[in-house]
Coordinates of C-alpha atoms and ligand atoms in Angstrom, one line a residue:
M2 CA 59.3 -48.3 -102.5
K3 CA 56.4 -47.9 -100.0
R4 CA 54.8 -44.5 -99.9
V5 CA 53.8 -43.1 -96.5
L6 CA 51.9 -39.9 -95.6
I7 CA 52.8 -38.6 -92.1
T8 CA 50.6 -35.9 -90.7
G9 CA 52.1 -33.7 -87.9
A10 CA 55.4 -34.4 -89.6
A11 CA 57.2 -31.3 -88.3
G12 CA 56.3 -32.1 -84.7
F13 CA 58.3 -34.0 -82.1
L14 CA 57.0 -37.5 -82.8
G15 CA 56.1 -36.8 -86.4
S16 CA 59.7 -35.8 -87.3
H17 CA 61.2 -38.9 -85.6
L18 CA 58.7 -41.0 -87.6
C19 CA 59.9 -39.3 -90.8
D20 CA 63.4 -40.4 -90.0
K21 CA 62.3 -43.9 -89.3
F22 CA 60.4 -44.3 -92.6
I23 CA 63.2 -42.8 -94.6
N24 CA 65.7 -45.2 -92.9
E25 CA 63.3 -48.1 -93.8
G26 CA 63.6 -47.1 -97.5
C27 CA 60.2 -45.4 -97.9
H28 CA 59.0 -42.4 -99.8
V29 CA 57.7 -39.9 -97.2
I30 CA 55.0 -37.3 -97.8
A31 CA 55.2 -35.1 -94.8
M32 CA 52.2 -32.8 -93.9
D33 CA 52.0 -30.1 -91.2
N34 CA 50.2 -26.8 -90.7
L35 CA 53.2 -25.7 -88.5
I36 CA 50.9 -24.4 -85.7
T37 CA 53.0 -26.3 -83.1
G38 CA 55.4 -28.1 -85.4
D39 CA 58.7 -26.6 -86.5
M40 CA 60.4 -26.9 -89.9
K41 CA 63.8 -27.2 -88.2
N42 CA 62.8 -30.7 -87.0
I43 CA 62.7 -32.0 -90.6
A44 CA 65.2 -29.5 -92.3
H45 CA 67.8 -32.3 -92.7
L46 CA 65.3 -34.4 -94.7
M47 CA 64.2 -31.6 -97.1
P48 CA 67.0 -32.1 -99.7
L49 CA 66.2 -35.9 -100.1
P50 CA 64.3 -36.8 -103.3
Q51 CA 62.3 -39.4 -101.4
F52 CA 61.0 -36.7 -99.0
E53 CA 58.2 -34.2 -99.8
F54 CA 56.6 -31.6 -97.6
Y55 CA 53.1 -30.1 -97.8
H56 CA 52.2 -27.1 -95.6
H57 CA 48.5 -28.1 -95.0
D58 CA 45.9 -28.3 -92.2
V59 CA 44.5 -31.8 -92.2
S60 CA 41.3 -30.5 -90.7
K61 CA 40.6 -29.4 -94.3
Y62 CA 40.2 -31.6 -97.3
I63 CA 43.4 -33.5 -98.0
Y64 CA 44.7 -34.0 -101.6
V65 CA 47.7 -36.3 -102.1
P66 CA 48.6 -37.3 -105.7
G67 CA 49.6 -40.9 -106.4
E68 CA 49.4 -44.1 -104.4
L69 CA 49.8 -44.4 -100.7
D70 CA 50.6 -47.6 -98.7
Y71 CA 50.5 -46.1 -95.2
I72 CA 49.1 -43.1 -93.4
M73 CA 50.4 -42.1 -90.0
H74 CA 48.1 -39.6 -88.3
F75 CA 50.2 -37.7 -85.8
A76 CA 48.9 -34.2 -86.3
S77 CA 47.6 -32.7 -83.0
P78 CA 48.8 -30.3 -80.3
A79 CA 49.8 -32.7 -77.5
S80 CA 50.8 -30.7 -74.4
P81 CA 48.3 -29.3 -71.9
I82 CA 49.6 -25.8 -72.5
D83 CA 49.1 -26.0 -76.2
Y84 CA 45.6 -27.5 -76.1
L85 CA 44.5 -25.0 -73.5
K86 CA 45.5 -22.2 -75.9
I87 CA 44.0 -23.7 -79.0
P88 CA 41.2 -26.1 -77.9
I89 CA 39.2 -25.7 -81.1
Q90 CA 42.0 -26.6 -83.4
T91 CA 42.8 -29.5 -81.0
L92 CA 39.2 -30.8 -81.3
K93 CA 39.2 -30.3 -85.1
V94 CA 42.4 -32.1 -85.9
S95 CA 41.4 -35.3 -84.2
S96 CA 37.8 -35.2 -85.4
L97 CA 37.5 -33.5 -88.8
G98 CA 41.2 -34.3 -89.5
T99 CA 40.7 -38.0 -88.6
H100 CA 37.7 -38.2 -90.8
N101 CA 39.8 -36.8 -93.7
V102 CA 42.7 -39.1 -93.2
L103 CA 40.4 -42.1 -92.9
G104 CA 38.6 -41.1 -96.1
L105 CA 42.0 -40.8 -97.8
A106 CA 43.0 -44.2 -96.5
H107 CA 39.8 -45.7 -97.9
A108 CA 40.2 -44.1 -101.3
K109 CA 43.9 -45.0 -101.6
K110 CA 43.5 -48.5 -100.0
A111 CA 46.2 -47.5 -97.6
R112 CA 46.8 -48.9 -94.1
I113 CA 46.3 -46.2 -91.5
L114 CA 47.8 -45.9 -88.0
V115 CA 46.3 -43.2 -85.7
A116 CA 48.1 -41.7 -82.7
S117 CA 45.9 -42.0 -79.6
T118 CA 47.1 -41.3 -76.1
S119 CA 47.1 -42.4 -72.5
E120 CA 44.8 -39.4 -72.0
V121 CA 41.9 -41.6 -73.1
Y122 CA 42.2 -43.1 -69.6
G123 CA 41.8 -39.6 -68.0
D124 CA 42.7 -39.6 -64.3
P125 CA 42.7 -43.4 -64.1
I126 CA 41.1 -45.5 -61.4
V127 CA 42.7 -48.7 -62.8
H128 CA 46.5 -48.8 -62.3
P129 CA 48.5 -49.7 -64.4
Q130 CA 46.3 -49.0 -67.4
T131 CA 45.4 -51.9 -69.6
E132 CA 43.8 -51.4 -73.0
E133 CA 40.6 -52.8 -71.6
Y134 CA 40.1 -49.9 -69.1
W135 CA 37.6 -47.4 -70.4
G136 CA 38.9 -44.4 -68.6
N137 CA 37.8 -41.6 -66.3
V138 CA 37.7 -38.4 -68.4
N139 CA 36.1 -35.0 -67.6
P140 CA 34.7 -33.9 -70.9
V141 CA 34.2 -30.3 -69.9
G142 CA 37.5 -29.9 -67.9
P143 CA 40.7 -28.3 -69.3
R144 CA 41.9 -31.6 -70.9
G145 CA 38.5 -32.4 -72.3
C146 CA 39.2 -31.0 -75.8
Y147 CA 42.2 -33.3 -76.2
D148 CA 40.9 -36.4 -74.4
E149 CA 37.5 -36.4 -76.0
A150 CA 38.8 -35.7 -79.5
K151 CA 41.2 -38.6 -79.2
R152 CA 38.4 -40.9 -77.9
F153 CA 36.3 -39.7 -80.9
M154 CA 39.3 -40.5 -83.1
E155 CA 39.4 -44.1 -81.9
A156 CA 35.7 -44.5 -82.4
M157 CA 35.8 -43.1 -85.9
T158 CA 38.8 -45.3 -86.7
M159 CA 36.9 -48.4 -85.6
A160 CA 33.9 -47.3 -87.6
Y161 CA 35.9 -47.1 -90.8
H162 CA 37.4 -50.4 -90.1
N163 CA 34.0 -52.1 -89.5
V164 CA 32.1 -50.3 -92.3
H165 CA 34.7 -49.8 -95.0
K166 CA 37.1 -52.6 -94.0
V167 CA 40.0 -50.0 -93.9
E168 CA 43.1 -51.5 -92.4
T169 CA 43.5 -49.5 -89.2
R170 CA 45.9 -49.5 -86.2
I171 CA 45.5 -47.5 -83.0
V172 CA 48.5 -46.7 -80.7
R173 CA 47.9 -45.3 -77.3
I174 CA 51.0 -43.3 -76.6
F175 CA 52.2 -42.7 -73.0
N176 CA 54.5 -39.8 -71.9
T177 CA 57.4 -39.7 -74.3
Y178 CA 60.6 -37.6 -74.3
G179 CA 63.7 -37.0 -76.4
P180 CA 65.4 -34.6 -78.7
R181 CA 63.2 -32.1 -80.6
M182 CA 60.7 -31.6 -77.8
R183 CA 59.8 -28.0 -77.7
L184 CA 61.5 -26.2 -74.9
N185 CA 58.4 -24.1 -74.1
D186 CA 55.6 -26.6 -74.7
G187 CA 54.9 -26.8 -70.9
R188 CA 55.6 -30.5 -70.5
V189 CA 57.5 -31.4 -67.4
L190 CA 60.7 -32.6 -69.0
P191 CA 61.5 -29.5 -71.2
A192 CA 60.2 -27.3 -68.4
F193 CA 62.6 -28.8 -65.8
I194 CA 65.6 -29.1 -68.1
G195 CA 65.0 -25.5 -69.5
Q196 CA 64.8 -24.2 -65.9
A197 CA 67.9 -26.0 -64.9
L198 CA 69.9 -24.6 -67.8
R199 CA 68.6 -21.0 -67.3
G200 CA 69.5 -21.1 -63.6
E201 CA 65.8 -21.0 -62.5
D202 CA 64.2 -23.1 -59.8
L203 CA 62.2 -26.1 -61.0
T204 CA 58.4 -25.6 -60.9
M205 CA 56.9 -28.7 -59.4
F206 CA 53.1 -28.7 -59.6
G207 CA 51.4 -29.8 -56.4
D208 CA 53.4 -31.9 -53.9
G209 CA 55.0 -33.9 -56.8
S210 CA 53.5 -37.2 -55.6
Q211 CA 51.7 -37.6 -59.0
T212 CA 53.4 -40.2 -61.1
R213 CA 54.3 -40.6 -64.8
S214 CA 56.2 -43.2 -66.8
F215 CA 58.5 -41.8 -69.4
C216 CA 59.4 -43.5 -72.7
Y217 CA 62.4 -42.6 -74.9
V218 CA 61.3 -41.5 -78.3
G219 CA 63.5 -44.1 -80.2
D220 CA 61.7 -46.9 -78.3
L221 CA 58.3 -45.5 -79.0
V222 CA 59.0 -45.2 -82.7
D223 CA 60.2 -48.8 -82.9
G224 CA 57.0 -50.0 -81.2
I225 CA 54.8 -47.9 -83.5
Y226 CA 56.5 -49.3 -86.6
K227 CA 56.0 -52.8 -85.3
L228 CA 52.3 -52.1 -84.6
L229 CA 51.8 -50.8 -88.2
L230 CA 53.3 -54.0 -89.6
S231 CA 51.2 -56.2 -87.4
D232 CA 47.7 -57.3 -88.2
Y233 CA 46.1 -56.1 -84.9
N234 CA 43.4 -53.4 -85.2
L235 CA 42.5 -52.8 -81.5
P236 CA 44.3 -50.2 -79.4
V237 CA 47.8 -51.0 -78.1
N238 CA 49.6 -49.2 -75.3
I239 CA 53.2 -48.2 -76.2
G240 CA 55.2 -46.7 -73.4
N241 CA 57.8 -47.4 -70.7
P242 CA 56.3 -48.9 -67.5
D243 CA 59.1 -47.4 -65.4
E244 CA 57.0 -45.2 -63.1
I245 CA 58.4 -42.3 -61.1
T246 CA 56.9 -39.4 -59.0
I247 CA 57.3 -35.9 -60.4
K248 CA 59.3 -35.0 -57.3
Q249 CA 61.8 -37.8 -57.9
F250 CA 61.9 -36.8 -61.5
G251 CA 62.8 -33.2 -60.6
E252 CA 65.5 -34.5 -58.3
E253 CA 66.9 -36.6 -61.1
I254 CA 67.0 -33.6 -63.5
L255 CA 68.8 -31.5 -60.8
K256 CA 71.4 -34.3 -60.4
L257 CA 71.8 -34.8 -64.1
T258 CA 72.3 -31.1 -64.9
G259 CA 74.4 -30.4 -61.7
A260 CA 72.1 -27.4 -61.2
N261 CA 72.2 -25.7 -57.7
Q262 CA 68.6 -24.7 -57.8
K263 CA 65.7 -26.3 -55.9
L264 CA 62.2 -27.6 -56.6
I265 CA 59.5 -25.1 -55.8
I266 CA 55.8 -25.9 -55.4
K267 CA 53.3 -24.4 -57.8
P268 CA 49.5 -25.0 -57.9
L269 CA 48.5 -28.4 -59.3
P270 CA 46.5 -27.8 -62.5
M271 CA 42.8 -29.0 -62.6
D272 CA 42.3 -32.6 -63.6
D273 CA 46.0 -33.4 -63.5
P274 CA 46.1 -37.3 -63.5
K275 CA 47.4 -38.6 -60.2
Q276 CA 49.1 -41.6 -61.6
R277 CA 50.0 -43.1 -65.0
Q278 CA 51.7 -46.3 -66.0
P279 CA 51.2 -48.4 -69.1
N280 CA 50.5 -52.1 -68.9
I281 CA 52.4 -53.2 -72.0
D282 CA 51.7 -56.9 -71.9
K283 CA 49.8 -56.6 -75.2
A284 CA 52.7 -54.9 -77.0
R285 CA 55.1 -57.6 -75.6
Q286 CA 52.9 -60.5 -76.7
L287 CA 51.7 -59.2 -80.1
L288 CA 54.7 -57.2 -81.3
G289 CA 57.6 -58.7 -79.3
W290 CA 58.3 -55.1 -78.3
E291 CA 59.5 -53.6 -75.1
P292 CA 61.5 -50.4 -74.3
K293 CA 65.2 -50.8 -74.3
V294 CA 66.5 -47.3 -73.3
N295 CA 66.5 -46.7 -69.6
R296 CA 65.7 -43.2 -68.2
A297 CA 69.4 -42.4 -67.3
E298 CA 70.5 -43.1 -70.9
G299 CA 67.5 -41.3 -72.5
L300 CA 67.8 -38.3 -70.2
K301 CA 71.5 -37.9 -71.0
I302 CA 70.8 -37.8 -74.8
T303 CA 67.9 -35.4 -74.3
Y304 CA 69.9 -33.1 -72.0
N305 CA 72.7 -32.9 -74.6
Y306 CA 70.1 -31.9 -77.2
F307 CA 68.8 -29.0 -75.0
K308 CA 72.3 -28.0 -74.1
S309 CA 73.1 -27.6 -77.8
L310 CA 70.3 -25.0 -78.3
S311 CA 71.3 -21.4 -78.8
H312 CA 71.1 -18.8 -76.0
D313 CA 68.1 -17.2 -77.8
E314 CA 66.2 -20.4 -78.0
L315 CA 66.9 -21.2 -74.4
F316 CA 65.6 -17.8 -73.1
K317 CA 62.7 -17.4 -75.5
T318 CA 59.7 -17.9 -73.3
E319 CA 57.1 -18.1 -76.1
H320 CA 57.6 -18.3 -79.7
R321 CA 54.3 -19.4 -81.1
S322 CA 51.9 -17.2 -83.0
F323 CA 48.7 -18.5 -81.5
Ligands
UDP10 N1 54.5 -30.7 -64.2 C1 55.2 -30.0 -63.2 N2 55.9 -28.9 -63.5 C2 55.9 -28.4 -64.7 C3 55.2 -29.0 -65.8 C4 54.5 -30.2 -65.4 O1 55.3 -30.5 -62.0 O2 56.6 -27.3 -65.0 C5 53.7 -31.9 -63.8 C6 52.3 -31.9 -64.3 O3 51.4 -31.3 -63.3 C7 52.0 -33.4 -64.4 C8 53.4 -34.0 -64.8 O4 54.3 -33.0 -64.5 O5 51.6 -34.0 -63.2 C9 53.5 -34.3 -66.3 O6 53.1 -33.2 -67.0 P1 53.1 -33.1 -68.6 O7 52.5 -31.8 -68.9 O8 54.5 -33.3 -69.0 O9 52.3 -34.3 -69.1 P2 50.9 -34.9 -68.8 O10 50.3 -34.3 -67.5 O11 50.0 -34.7 -70.0 O12 51.2 -36.3 -68.5

């Protein structure tokens, strides 16, 4: 039985990875400091003997007893609202935290996959974004704490690979959605669906001409798993290239939910990328992977998840302690 450590295990992506590794017959050691994660995302796994949970901040020294085959480093705030509120923790988890998990991988002779992001491309000048593009990031802007920490994480990961021969994998994750996203994390999909369900107008930032390309979480997790099992150690984009403007996206959500409200314009946040679309040629060629779930299907599943939340959860505007 392979033993895998998953950091950020109680978060949106981390919890889906826990499910994946349990389904693949692994022993999962889940770690989270619960600053943005939520135990309810992994509550269904807690009774399993092959699942353990450690409440721990990976920016501090990590102790894990026994052997480890894989480490999946998914701990980090990942929405602009979160990392604006907790920029120092955001910087620490991808710098100090990455150093700790790489040291652990070296000591345990484990293969490690780190979760990087399309944010390393910043507000991209090259479109769609290939892995060879170096990006256009403002280090001192509101997204700097996240973007630069993830860029540091990639550099540190390459250094451990080159110096200590650690088996490393780097995934660059593009916008992803699905059940267990936090309703109030500020991202566009939970924002729009939450507003539709509460009978509020949908807050479109700017004129809505900026684009994003949304990947269903099940597809993302399959791509990440394939990358882990591959022998490729340079960054690989995983995302869905189906690009849409935020205005069209809002209209799709209104149609899906049957809401009578309208899109209203709010100020565009500083350094909001104008366009984003992954080039996934590398994932196709190296991993034989491409997304299978189209937006209509994925949005339906996600909408049903949000509809199933309680009235309290739906109307709670902020439930984080930070
Ligand atoms: N956005 C919006 N209304 C919202 C939240 C976000 O129009 O209530 C826009 C945001 O300005 C950005 C896009 O939707 O252009 C995606 O934002 P998100 O925070 O989901 O992710 P990111 O900008 O990191 O891709």
